[in-house]
């Protein structure tokens, strides 16, 4: 269930949702994504590290990792 900017649940009915969208659009209330508690700079560096790791890997090694992941995923 989605939650509003102050942690309240979003309205499930169409009219209530439309009123909330109108309030967000006019700036009466602010709609921010929930804070996941992680440092934004650390998240950005993590994305860079994954891309760098993938660029260094050979296609054979990537295929090997993908096969292992698929086997683990579908063995359940």
Tab-separated table of C-alpha atoms in Angstrom:
chain	number	residue	atom	x	y	z
A	1	UNK	CA	0.000	0.000	0.000
A	2	UNK	CA	1.398	3.385	-0.934
A	3	UNK	CA	1.799	5.943	1.762
A	4	UNK	CA	1.462	9.699	1.613
A	5	UNK	CA	4.189	12.223	2.394
A	6	UNK	CA	3.588	12.072	6.150
A	7	UNK	CA	3.247	8.287	6.307
A	8	UNK	CA	-0.524	8.216	5.946
A	9	UNK	CA	-2.094	5.768	3.544
A	10	UNK	CA	-3.118	7.101	0.165
A	11	UNK	CA	-6.852	7.256	-0.529
A	12	UNK	CA	-8.186	4.204	-2.348
A	13	UNK	CA	-11.246	5.938	-3.841
A	14	UNK	CA	-10.993	7.908	-7.077
A	15	UNK	CA	-12.223	11.226	-5.689
A	16	UNK	CA	-9.879	11.126	-2.704
A	17	UNK	CA	-6.949	10.306	-4.956
A	18	UNK	CA	-7.893	13.159	-7.319
A	19	UNK	CA	-8.035	15.606	-4.405
A	20	UNK	CA	-4.595	14.471	-3.242
A	21	UNK	CA	-3.146	14.825	-6.751
A	22	UNK	CA	-4.597	18.343	-6.925
A	23	UNK	CA	-3.037	19.267	-3.580
A	24	UNK	CA	0.334	17.906	-4.707
A	25	UNK	CA	0.092	19.793	-8.017
A	26	UNK	CA	-0.702	23.110	-6.317
A	27	UNK	CA	2.022	22.648	-3.725
A	28	UNK	CA	-0.403	22.489	-0.812
A	29	UNK	CA	1.238	19.227	0.270
A	30	UNK	CA	4.636	17.914	-0.760
A	31	UNK	CA	4.988	14.438	-2.225
A	32	UNK	CA	8.462	13.068	-1.557
A	33	UNK	CA	9.643	9.497	-2.084
A	34	UNK	CA	10.240	7.610	1.153
A	35	UNK	CA	13.787	7.858	2.521
A	36	UNK	CA	15.440	4.444	2.353
A	37	UNK	CA	18.109	5.482	4.874
A	38	UNK	CA	20.985	5.172	2.424
A	39	UNK	CA	23.466	7.895	1.564
A	40	UNK	CA	22.763	9.187	-1.991
A	41	UNK	CA	26.488	9.527	-2.696
A	42	UNK	CA	27.082	5.907	-1.697
A	43	UNK	CA	24.235	4.768	-3.957
A	44	UNK	CA	25.771	6.648	-6.900
A	45	UNK	CA	29.191	5.096	-6.273
A	46	UNK	CA	27.611	1.644	-6.053
A	47	UNK	CA	26.104	2.068	-9.504
A	48	UNK	CA	29.471	3.096	-10.909
A	49	UNK	CA	31.195	0.108	-9.326
A	50	UNK	CA	28.757	-2.386	-10.841
A	51	UNK	CA	29.226	-0.916	-14.310
A	52	UNK	CA	33.010	-0.963	-13.952
A	53	UNK	CA	32.956	-4.580	-12.817
A	54	UNK	CA	30.802	-5.590	-15.781
A	55	UNK	CA	33.085	-3.744	-18.217
A	56	UNK	CA	36.164	-5.592	-16.935
A	57	UNK	CA	34.575	-9.043	-17.116
A	58	UNK	CA	34.960	-11.274	-20.124
A	59	UNK	CA	31.778	-12.429	-21.893
A	60	UNK	CA	32.557	-16.007	-20.841
A	61	UNK	CA	32.743	-15.026	-17.154
A	62	UNK	CA	29.459	-13.056	-17.403
A	63	UNK	CA	27.783	-16.080	-18.993
A	64	UNK	CA	29.131	-18.332	-16.247
A	65	UNK	CA	27.721	-16.030	-13.544
A	66	UNK	CA	24.378	-15.780	-15.351
A	67	UNK	CA	24.097	-19.567	-15.663
A	68	UNK	CA	24.846	-20.006	-11.956
A	69	UNK	CA	22.221	-17.384	-11.065
A	70	UNK	CA	19.600	-18.987	-13.318
A	71	UNK	CA	20.307	-22.407	-11.859
A	72	UNK	CA	19.945	-21.044	-8.331
A	73	UNK	CA	16.771	-19.151	-9.219
A	74	UNK	CA	14.993	-22.036	-10.895
A	75	UNK	CA	16.122	-24.786	-8.491
A	76	UNK	CA	13.597	-23.691	-5.856
